[in-house]
Coordinates of C-alpha atoms in Angstrom, one line a residue:
M26 CA 43.7 85.6 -33.2
K27 CA 40.4 84.5 -31.0
I28 CA 38.9 82.0 -30.1
V29 CA 36.1 80.6 -31.8
G30 CA 33.6 77.5 -30.9
S31 CA 35.0 75.0 -34.1
I32 CA 38.9 76.4 -32.8
Y33 CA 37.7 75.2 -29.1
R34 CA 36.5 71.7 -30.0
D35 CA 39.4 70.7 -32.2
M36 CA 41.4 72.2 -28.8
V37 CA 40.1 69.8 -26.7
V38 CA 39.5 66.9 -28.9
S39 CA 43.6 67.4 -29.8
A40 CA 43.7 67.8 -25.7
A41 CA 41.8 64.4 -25.5
C42 CA 44.2 62.6 -28.3
C43 CA 47.2 63.6 -26.8
L44 CA 46.2 62.5 -23.5
D45 CA 45.2 58.9 -24.6
N46 CA 48.6 58.9 -26.3
N47 CA 50.6 59.4 -23.6
K48 CA 48.4 58.1 -20.6
E49 CA 50.9 54.7 -20.1
V50 CA 53.8 57.7 -19.5
V51 CA 51.5 59.4 -16.8
N52 CA 50.6 56.0 -15.3
N53 CA 54.2 55.2 -14.9
L54 CA 54.2 58.2 -12.4
N55 CA 52.1 57.4 -10.2
V56 CA 54.1 57.3 -6.9
F57 CA 52.3 54.6 -5.1
P58 CA 53.2 51.5 -6.0
V59 CA 49.9 49.3 -5.7
P60 CA 47.9 48.7 -8.6
D61 CA 45.0 51.3 -8.7
G62 CA 42.7 52.8 -11.3
D63 CA 45.9 54.6 -13.2
T64 CA 46.0 58.5 -13.3
G65 CA 46.9 58.4 -17.4
I66 CA 43.9 56.3 -17.9
N67 CA 41.6 58.0 -15.5
M68 CA 41.7 61.0 -17.3
S69 CA 42.1 59.8 -20.4
L70 CA 39.1 58.1 -20.3
T71 CA 37.4 61.5 -18.7
M72 CA 38.2 63.8 -22.1
S73 CA 37.6 59.9 -24.1
G74 CA 33.9 61.5 -24.7
V75 CA 34.6 64.5 -26.9
R76 CA 36.4 62.4 -29.0
G77 CA 33.3 60.4 -30.1
D78 CA 30.8 63.4 -29.9
Y79 CA 33.6 65.3 -32.3
N80 CA 30.6 66.2 -34.8
T81 CA 28.1 67.2 -32.5
F82 CA 30.3 70.3 -31.2
Q83 CA 28.5 73.1 -33.0
G84 CA 27.7 77.0 -32.2
T85 CA 29.5 79.4 -30.5
L86 CA 32.5 79.0 -28.0
G87 CA 30.1 79.3 -24.6
E88 CA 27.7 76.3 -26.4
T89 CA 30.6 74.3 -27.6
A90 CA 32.7 74.6 -24.2
Q91 CA 29.8 73.9 -22.1
K92 CA 29.0 70.9 -24.3
A93 CA 32.6 69.2 -23.5
A94 CA 32.3 69.9 -20.1
N95 CA 28.9 68.4 -19.8
L96 CA 31.0 65.1 -21.9
M97 CA 34.1 65.7 -19.4
L98 CA 31.6 65.4 -16.1
R99 CA 29.5 62.6 -16.5
G100 CA 32.5 60.6 -17.9
A101 CA 35.0 61.9 -15.0
R102 CA 36.7 58.8 -13.7
G103 CA 39.4 58.7 -9.9
N104 CA 40.3 62.3 -8.6
S105 CA 42.7 63.4 -11.0
G106 CA 39.6 63.2 -13.8
V107 CA 36.8 65.0 -11.3
I108 CA 39.6 67.9 -11.1
L109 CA 40.6 68.1 -14.8
S110 CA 36.5 67.5 -15.6
L111 CA 36.0 70.5 -13.1
F112 CA 38.4 72.7 -14.8
F113 CA 36.8 72.6 -18.1
R114 CA 33.4 73.0 -16.3
G115 CA 35.1 76.4 -14.8
I116 CA 36.1 77.6 -18.3
A117 CA 32.5 76.9 -19.4
K118 CA 31.0 79.1 -17.0
A119 CA 33.5 81.8 -17.2
W120 CA 32.7 81.4 -21.5
K121 CA 28.9 81.1 -21.3
D122 CA 27.6 83.8 -23.6
V123 CA 30.8 84.0 -25.2
E124 CA 31.1 83.7 -29.0
N125 CA 34.9 83.9 -29.1
A126 CA 37.6 84.6 -27.0
D127 CA 40.6 86.6 -26.6
C128 CA 43.5 86.4 -24.1
D129 CA 41.2 88.5 -21.3
E130 CA 38.7 85.9 -22.1
V131 CA 40.9 83.3 -21.9
I132 CA 42.7 83.9 -18.8
Q133 CA 39.7 84.7 -17.3
G134 CA 38.2 81.4 -18.4
F135 CA 41.4 79.4 -16.5
K136 CA 41.0 81.5 -13.4
R137 CA 37.8 80.2 -13.2
G138 CA 38.5 76.5 -14.4
V139 CA 40.9 76.4 -11.3
T140 CA 38.8 78.2 -9.0
E141 CA 36.1 74.9 -9.8
A142 CA 39.0 72.3 -9.2
Y143 CA 40.4 73.8 -5.8
K144 CA 36.7 73.5 -5.0
A145 CA 36.9 69.4 -5.7
V146 CA 39.6 69.3 -2.7
M147 CA 39.2 69.8 1.0
N148 CA 42.9 69.9 1.8
P149 CA 44.6 71.0 -1.6
T150 CA 48.6 69.5 -1.6
E151 CA 50.7 71.9 -3.4
G152 CA 52.7 69.5 -6.0
T153 CA 49.6 68.3 -7.8
I154 CA 47.4 68.6 -10.5
L155 CA 45.9 71.8 -8.6
T156 CA 49.5 73.5 -8.3
V157 CA 50.2 73.1 -11.8
M158 CA 46.9 74.8 -13.1
R159 CA 47.0 77.4 -11.0
V160 CA 50.6 78.8 -11.0
M161 CA 50.4 78.4 -15.0
T162 CA 47.5 80.5 -15.2
E163 CA 49.1 82.9 -12.5
T164 CA 52.0 83.7 -14.2
A165 CA 50.3 84.0 -17.7
E166 CA 47.9 86.6 -16.1
D167 CA 51.2 88.2 -14.7
A168 CA 52.7 88.4 -18.0
Y169 CA 49.5 89.7 -20.3
Q170 CA 49.1 92.5 -18.0
K171 CA 52.6 93.3 -18.1
G172 CA 52.5 93.1 -22.2
V173 CA 54.4 90.4 -22.8
I174 CA 51.7 88.7 -24.2
K175 CA 49.5 90.3 -26.8
D176 CA 48.1 87.8 -28.6
V177 CA 46.4 84.2 -28.3
S178 CA 48.1 82.9 -30.1
E179 CA 51.1 83.5 -28.1
L180 CA 49.3 82.9 -24.7
L181 CA 48.6 78.9 -25.2
P182 CA 52.4 78.3 -25.8
F183 CA 53.2 80.3 -22.9
M184 CA 50.5 78.7 -20.9
Y185 CA 52.2 75.7 -21.8
K186 CA 55.9 76.4 -21.0
A187 CA 54.3 77.3 -17.1
A188 CA 53.0 74.6 -17.0
D189 CA 55.9 72.5 -17.5
E190 CA 58.3 74.4 -15.6
T191 CA 55.9 74.0 -12.9
L192 CA 55.6 70.4 -13.2
Q193 CA 59.1 70.4 -13.2
R194 CA 59.1 72.2 -9.6
T195 CA 56.8 69.6 -8.2
P196 CA 59.4 67.6 -6.7
E197 CA 60.6 70.4 -4.9
M198 CA 57.1 71.0 -3.3
L199 CA 55.8 67.1 -2.3
P200 CA 58.6 65.2 -0.8
V201 CA 57.4 61.9 -1.8
L202 CA 57.4 62.8 -5.9
K203 CA 61.3 63.7 -4.7
Q204 CA 62.5 60.0 -3.3
A205 CA 60.7 58.2 -6.3
G206 CA 62.3 60.8 -8.4
V207 CA 59.1 62.0 -10.6
V208 CA 57.1 64.3 -11.0
D209 CA 53.4 65.1 -10.3
S210 CA 51.3 62.4 -12.8
G211 CA 48.3 64.4 -12.3
G212 CA 50.1 67.4 -13.6
A213 CA 51.6 65.5 -16.5
G214 CA 48.4 64.7 -17.7
F215 CA 47.5 68.0 -17.7
L216 CA 50.4 68.8 -19.6
C217 CA 49.4 66.4 -22.4
V218 CA 46.1 68.2 -22.4
M219 CA 47.7 71.6 -22.9
E220 CA 50.6 70.3 -24.9
G221 CA 47.4 69.1 -27.1
M222 CA 45.3 72.4 -26.6
V223 CA 48.5 74.3 -28.4
K224 CA 49.0 72.1 -30.8
A225 CA 45.4 72.4 -32.2
L226 CA 45.9 76.5 -31.8
E227 CA 49.0 76.2 -34.0
G228 CA 47.0 74.2 -36.7
N229 CA 48.4 70.8 -36.4
P230 CA 46.4 69.2 -33.9
V231 CA 47.2 65.7 -31.9
A232 CA 45.6 62.8 -33.7
A233 CA 45.0 59.3 -32.0
I234 CA 47.7 56.7 -32.5
E235 CA 46.1 53.2 -32.9
V236 CA 48.5 51.3 -31.2
K237 CA 48.1 47.0 -32.2
A238 CA 47.4 45.2 -29.0
A239 CA 49.5 41.9 -28.3
I240 CA 47.7 38.6 -29.2
A241 CA 45.9 36.9 -26.3
P242 CA 44.5 33.7 -26.1
A243 CA 41.1 33.4 -27.1
A244 CA 37.9 33.1 -24.8
D245 CA 36.6 29.9 -24.3
F246 CA 32.5 29.9 -24.6
S247 CA 32.1 26.4 -24.7
N248 CA 31.0 25.7 -21.3
F249 CA 28.4 28.5 -22.1
S250 CA 25.1 27.7 -23.4
T251 CA 23.4 30.3 -26.4
E252 CA 19.9 29.2 -24.5
D253 CA 21.8 30.8 -21.5
I254 CA 21.3 34.7 -23.2
K255 CA 18.2 36.1 -21.7
Y256 CA 18.1 39.3 -24.4
A257 CA 19.0 38.4 -27.9
Y258 CA 20.0 41.8 -29.1
C259 CA 22.6 44.2 -28.5
T260 CA 20.7 47.5 -29.6
E261 CA 22.8 50.9 -29.6
C262 CA 21.5 54.2 -31.3
I263 CA 22.8 57.7 -31.2
V264 CA 19.4 60.2 -31.4
T265 CA 19.4 63.8 -32.7
K266 CA 17.1 65.6 -30.4
S267 CA 13.6 67.4 -31.8
D268 CA 13.7 71.1 -31.1
K269 CA 10.4 69.6 -28.3
Y270 CA 12.9 67.7 -26.9
A271 CA 16.2 69.9 -27.0
G272 CA 18.2 70.5 -23.7
E273 CA 19.4 68.2 -20.7
D274 CA 17.2 65.4 -19.0
T275 CA 14.2 65.4 -21.4
A276 CA 14.2 61.9 -22.4
D277 CA 13.9 60.1 -19.0
A278 CA 10.8 58.6 -19.8
L279 CA 12.7 57.2 -22.7
H280 CA 15.3 55.8 -20.1
Q281 CA 12.7 54.4 -18.4
F282 CA 11.1 52.6 -21.0
I283 CA 14.2 50.4 -22.2
M284 CA 14.8 49.7 -18.8
K285 CA 11.9 47.4 -18.8
L286 CA 12.9 46.2 -22.1
G287 CA 15.7 44.6 -21.3
D288 CA 19.5 44.7 -19.3
S289 CA 23.0 46.3 -19.2
V290 CA 21.4 49.5 -20.2
V291 CA 23.5 52.8 -21.0
F292 CA 21.5 56.4 -21.5
V293 CA 23.0 59.5 -21.9
D294 CA 20.5 62.0 -22.1
D295 CA 22.2 65.4 -23.6
A296 CA 21.1 68.8 -24.4
E297 CA 21.7 67.8 -28.2
I298 CA 21.6 63.5 -28.4
I299 CA 20.5 60.7 -26.6
K300 CA 23.1 57.7 -26.5
L301 CA 21.5 54.7 -25.4
H302 CA 22.6 50.7 -25.4
V303 CA 20.5 48.2 -23.8
H304 CA 20.0 44.4 -24.5
T305 CA 16.7 43.3 -25.9
N306 CA 14.3 40.9 -27.5
K307 CA 12.8 43.8 -28.5
P308 CA 14.9 46.1 -30.8
G309 CA 12.0 47.5 -32.8
K310 CA 10.3 49.0 -30.0
V311 CA 13.4 50.1 -28.6
L312 CA 13.9 52.6 -31.6
T313 CA 10.4 53.1 -32.5
E314 CA 9.8 55.0 -28.8
A315 CA 13.6 56.6 -29.4
L316 CA 12.0 58.2 -32.7
R317 CA 9.5 60.3 -30.8
Y318 CA 12.6 62.5 -29.3
G319 CA 14.1 63.1 -32.7
S320 CA 15.7 61.1 -35.7
L321 CA 18.2 58.4 -35.6
Y322 CA 21.7 59.2 -36.2
T323 CA 23.3 56.1 -36.4
V324 CA 21.7 52.3 -35.5
K325 CA 23.7 49.2 -34.8
I326 CA 21.5 46.3 -33.7
E327 CA 23.9 42.9 -33.2
N328 CA 22.4 39.1 -32.9
M329 CA 24.5 38.0 -29.7
K330 CA 23.0 34.4 -30.1
H331 CA 24.5 34.2 -33.0
Q332 CA 27.7 35.4 -32.8
H333 CA 27.8 32.9 -29.5
S334 CA 27.0 30.2 -31.8
N335 CA 29.8 31.2 -34.1
L336 CA 32.6 32.2 -31.4
S337 CA 31.7 28.5 -29.9
Q338 CA 31.4 26.8 -33.6
E339 CA 28.2 25.5 -32.5
S340 CA 25.8 23.5 -35.4
A341 CA 23.9 25.4 -37.6
E342 CA 21.1 24.0 -35.9
A343 CA 20.9 26.7 -33.6
A344 CA 17.3 28.1 -32.8
P345 CA 16.3 30.9 -35.4
A346 CA 16.1 34.3 -33.8
E347 CA 13.2 36.0 -33.6
A348 CA 11.1 37.1 -36.6
P349 CA 12.6 40.3 -38.4
A350 CA 8.9 41.7 -37.9
E351 CA 9.6 42.5 -34.8
Q352 CA 11.9 45.3 -35.4
T353 CA 9.2 47.6 -37.1
A354 CA 6.1 45.8 -35.1
P355 CA 4.5 49.4 -33.1
A356 CA 5.3 49.3 -29.8
E357 CA 3.0 48.5 -27.0
E358 CA 1.5 51.4 -24.4
V359 CA 3.8 51.5 -21.6
S360 CA 3.8 53.3 -18.8
L361 CA 6.7 56.2 -19.5
E362 CA 6.4 57.9 -15.5
P363 CA 9.9 58.0 -14.2
V364 CA 10.6 55.1 -11.6
A365 CA 7.9 55.5 -8.1
I366 CA 9.8 56.3 -5.0
E367 CA 8.8 52.9 -3.3
K368 CA 11.0 53.6 -0.4
K369 CA 12.6 56.3 2.5
Y370 CA 16.0 55.2 2.0
G371 CA 18.2 53.6 -0.2
F372 CA 21.8 52.2 -1.2
V373 CA 24.0 52.3 -3.8
T374 CA 27.4 51.0 -3.3
V375 CA 30.9 50.3 -5.2
C376 CA 33.1 47.1 -5.4
M377 CA 34.3 44.3 -6.9
G378 CA 34.1 40.5 -6.9
D379 CA 31.3 38.3 -6.4
G380 CA 31.7 37.3 -3.6
I381 CA 31.6 41.2 -2.5
R382 CA 28.8 41.7 -4.3
D383 CA 26.6 39.0 -2.8
L384 CA 27.7 40.5 0.3
F385 CA 26.7 44.1 -0.2
S386 CA 23.7 42.5 -1.9
D387 CA 22.5 40.5 1.4
L388 CA 22.8 43.3 3.3
A389 CA 20.1 45.1 0.6
A390 CA 22.1 47.4 -0.8
D391 CA 19.8 48.4 -4.0
S392 CA 22.3 48.9 -6.5
I393 CA 25.7 47.8 -7.1
V394 CA 28.1 49.6 -9.3
S395 CA 31.2 47.4 -10.8
G396 CA 34.4 49.2 -9.8
G397 CA 37.4 49.5 -7.4
Q398 CA 40.8 49.2 -7.5
T399 CA 42.3 49.0 -11.7
M400 CA 38.4 49.9 -12.8
N401 CA 37.0 53.5 -11.2
P402 CA 33.6 53.8 -12.8
S403 CA 32.4 57.5 -14.0
T404 CA 30.1 60.1 -12.9
E405 CA 27.5 58.6 -15.4
D406 CA 27.4 55.0 -13.9
I407 CA 27.2 56.6 -10.3
V408 CA 24.3 59.0 -11.9
N409 CA 22.6 55.7 -13.4
A410 CA 22.7 53.4 -10.1
V411 CA 21.2 56.1 -8.0
E412 CA 18.2 57.2 -10.4
Q413 CA 17.4 53.2 -10.9
T414 CA 17.3 53.1 -6.9
P415 CA 13.9 53.2 -5.8
A416 CA 14.1 55.5 -2.8
E417 CA 13.5 59.2 -1.9
I418 CA 17.1 59.3 -0.2
V419 CA 20.2 57.3 -1.3
F420 CA 23.5 56.8 0.2
V421 CA 26.2 56.2 -2.2
L422 CA 29.7 54.0 -0.3
P423 CA 32.3 54.8 -3.2
N424 CA 34.8 52.2 -0.6
N425 CA 37.9 53.8 -2.4
K426 CA 39.4 56.8 -1.8
N427 CA 40.2 57.2 -5.7
I428 CA 35.8 57.0 -6.3
Y429 CA 34.4 59.4 -3.6
M430 CA 35.1 62.1 -6.0
V431 CA 33.1 61.1 -8.7
S432 CA 30.5 60.2 -6.1
E433 CA 30.4 63.8 -5.0
Q434 CA 30.0 65.1 -8.5
A435 CA 27.2 62.3 -9.1
A436 CA 25.4 63.6 -6.3
R437 CA 25.3 67.1 -7.4
I438 CA 24.2 66.3 -10.4
V439 CA 21.2 64.1 -10.0
D440 CA 18.0 66.0 -9.5
S441 CA 15.3 63.3 -8.7
R442 CA 16.2 62.1 -5.5
K443 CA 18.2 63.0 -2.3
V444 CA 21.9 62.1 -2.9
V445 CA 24.2 61.5 0.7
V446 CA 27.9 60.3 0.0
I447 CA 29.0 58.7 2.8
E448 CA 33.2 58.5 2.9
T449 CA 34.3 54.9 2.4
V450 CA 37.7 54.3 1.4
S451 CA 37.3 50.4 1.7
V452 CA 35.1 47.8 1.3
P453 CA 35.2 47.1 5.0
E454 CA 34.3 50.6 6.0
G455 CA 31.3 50.4 3.6
I456 CA 29.6 46.8 4.8
A457 CA 30.0 48.5 8.3
A458 CA 28.3 51.6 7.5
M459 CA 25.4 49.3 5.9
L460 CA 25.4 47.1 9.1
S461 CA 24.8 50.3 11.3
F462 CA 21.7 51.6 9.3
D463 CA 18.7 51.9 10.8
E464 CA 15.8 52.0 8.7
S465 CA 13.2 53.7 11.2
A466 CA 16.1 56.2 12.0
S467 CA 15.9 59.7 10.5
E468 CA 18.6 60.7 7.7
E469 CA 21.0 62.6 10.1
E470 CA 20.6 59.9 12.9
N471 CA 21.7 57.4 10.4
V472 CA 24.7 59.4 8.7
A473 CA 26.0 59.7 12.2
A474 CA 25.7 56.2 12.7
M475 CA 27.5 55.4 9.7
K476 CA 29.9 57.5 10.2
E477 CA 30.8 55.9 13.4
A478 CA 30.9 53.0 12.5
V479 CA 33.3 53.2 9.7
S480 CA 35.8 54.9 11.9
N481 CA 35.9 52.0 14.3
V482 CA 37.0 50.1 11.1
T483 CA 40.6 49.2 10.3
T484 CA 41.3 47.9 7.1
L485 CA 44.0 45.6 6.6
S486 CA 44.9 44.2 3.0
S487 CA 47.7 42.9 1.0
T488 CA 48.8 43.0 -2.9
Y489 CA 51.8 43.3 -4.7
A490 CA 54.0 45.8 -6.3
V491 CA 53.9 47.1 -9.8
R492 CA 57.2 48.7 -9.8
D493 CA 60.2 49.1 -7.7
T494 CA 60.4 52.3 -5.7
E495 CA 61.3 54.0 -2.2
I496 CA 58.2 54.5 0.8
G497 CA 59.9 56.6 3.2
D498 CA 62.6 54.1 4.7
T499 CA 61.0 51.2 2.6
A500 CA 62.8 49.9 0.0
I501 CA 60.3 48.1 -2.7
K502 CA 60.3 46.0 -5.5
A503 CA 58.4 45.1 -7.9
G504 CA 56.4 41.7 -7.1
E505 CA 57.1 41.9 -4.1
T506 CA 53.8 41.2 -1.7
L507 CA 52.6 44.5 0.0
G508 CA 50.8 45.4 3.4
L509 CA 48.8 47.9 4.0
Y510 CA 47.3 49.3 7.2
N511 CA 44.3 51.4 6.1
G512 CA 45.7 51.9 3.0
K513 CA 49.3 52.9 3.7
I514 CA 52.1 50.6 3.3
V515 CA 53.8 49.4 6.5
C516 CA 55.3 45.9 4.9
T517 CA 56.9 43.9 2.2
S518 CA 57.9 40.5 1.7
D519 CA 58.3 37.7 -0.7
D520 CA 56.0 35.4 1.4
R521 CA 52.5 36.4 1.8
V522 CA 51.7 34.9 4.4
A523 CA 54.8 36.4 6.3
C524 CA 53.7 40.1 5.2
L525 CA 50.4 38.9 6.6
E526 CA 51.9 38.4 9.7
G527 CA 53.5 41.5 10.1
L528 CA 50.3 43.3 9.0
F529 CA 48.6 41.8 12.1
S530 CA 51.5 42.9 14.4
K531 CA 50.6 46.1 13.9
V532 CA 47.0 45.8 15.4
D533 CA 46.4 46.1 19.2
G534 CA 43.0 44.5 19.4
A535 CA 39.9 43.0 17.7
S536 CA 36.1 41.8 18.7
I537 CA 35.4 40.2 14.6
I538 CA 37.5 39.9 11.9
T539 CA 36.2 39.2 8.4
I540 CA 39.1 37.9 6.0
L541 CA 37.8 38.2 2.4
Y542 CA 40.6 36.2 0.2
G543 CA 40.7 37.2 -3.7
E544 CA 43.1 37.0 -6.2
G545 CA 45.8 34.5 -5.7
A546 CA 45.1 33.5 -2.7
N547 CA 42.8 30.0 -2.0
E548 CA 40.7 28.6 0.6
D549 CA 42.9 26.6 2.5
E550 CA 45.7 29.3 2.8
A551 CA 42.8 32.1 4.0
N552 CA 42.2 29.4 7.0
H553 CA 45.7 29.4 7.4
V554 CA 46.0 32.9 7.7
A555 CA 42.7 32.5 10.0
E556 CA 44.6 29.6 12.3
I557 CA 47.3 32.6 12.7
M558 CA 45.2 35.5 13.8
A559 CA 43.2 33.1 16.2
E560 CA 46.5 32.6 17.9
K561 CA 46.7 36.4 18.2
F562 CA 43.7 37.4 19.3
P563 CA 42.2 34.1 20.9
G564 CA 38.3 34.3 21.7
V565 CA 37.8 36.6 19.0
E566 CA 35.5 36.1 16.1
I567 CA 36.7 35.2 12.6
M568 CA 34.6 34.6 9.9
V569 CA 36.9 33.8 6.4
L570 CA 34.7 34.4 2.8
D571 CA 35.5 34.4 -1.2
G572 CA 35.4 37.4 -1.9
G573 CA 36.9 37.1 -5.7
Q574 CA 38.0 40.5 -5.4
P575 CA 40.8 41.2 -8.2
V576 CA 44.2 42.9 -7.2
Y577 CA 44.1 42.7 -3.5
S578 CA 45.3 38.4 -2.6
Y579 CA 43.1 39.3 1.1
I580 CA 41.0 42.0 2.3
I581 CA 40.6 42.3 6.3
S582 CA 37.8 43.9 8.7
I583 CA 39.3 44.0 11.8
E584 CA 36.5 46.0 14.2

């Protein structure tokens, strides 16, 4: 038996479904009890693109593997998602000119996948998804060389068993896993991937399970006016590229065109298709321009004003939509040149919370990507933000340890401008980096200054525990307030302010303190917290701001 393109397509789609079906199980294996992007969700979203584009997988094994890898790389979320996408990217590289794969080629593909995945991690830790990938592949290669395995139909099930056995040993490799009584969550997610691939190879691919969502209170649209909707039509389409435009990154002119016609733009330019989404008042112009690049595979246009009118039960006398003739009008002559480079430096930053967004805007961030804990942006999100920044050199501030690797991957994809990722793992670090920026300085000088500024920031934060667990000698109960010092849990309490006081006791000194209060907190409590800090640090400048961030009731910057 050999793996050909169509079989591999079924394998990766089955893997994506298996992972999606088990994402909550994987999430629950996370050792750290803080609400975060969640491993299962990130890995599932990373692979979700192969499910949506099932019918576009055509050609040889090499072509199919490349298509799958591209979709995963652009959809990668979180560190676990990046590692998974790079594993499949390595497979695609090994199979570039391969039409079908036997045992030797499968093993070589997986070995290249492991190599690519390890490249993404500076200091790999044993007992993680990387270990499961590596030991599985090494065990399979050894068995094949000894003649234990003779066919692909035997190889993949053997790999799955080896991955499972390695996963069960991860608690012995990583003490924190043993203490929590769980296996590595990323490794568990990868085991789901292998299970899906094996089942498809055996002719029983995993299908996605339809889960009915719990009934939730309906959103209240009564305080929002239909007239506040600037762009009326939600326009989406998929274009099958003509031979002239076949290949990746060949439709940038179309991207720039729709950018000028509306907002909420999502644009994916792949080798064979273009997927776009835009809110606009001129859907006809969008579709007419899109037709220049090939044929329309799917089209969806929704009148958002009409939808809102129905939702808010407004009267039938609402203003009529624009004339349908607009949809067939010829496109105007609009410059199709890429976004011009208007300045030397620009900034893309990632954050959540209206107040924090405003703060970064005031610091002159060019593009702000919504994301952070519980919502990790994809590689594609970062790529789009960078490409919309009219600067020769774009600094990216991920502001979260789980977004740094995604940002690094985005930097490798963008070739229209230079991208420099500054390793900021918290909002205070991102703010400090921007405050240290000097437009008149060189790139090297600015990078050095930003890194120095980041190193001088201490980040305190408070959130809540999502599960019972133990971290070191600390027993944690679900619902308790957690106090984090530079991302590490150092105190817990049933009382939020008491927990913050425990955090403050860990700080030796300060010159500037900024308190960003968010979900669960309010201005009065935040001012009370500021008073407590003023007593501990007399004479220090203290600012209190409504950050509006979810998950974290407080994010406190100490410099």
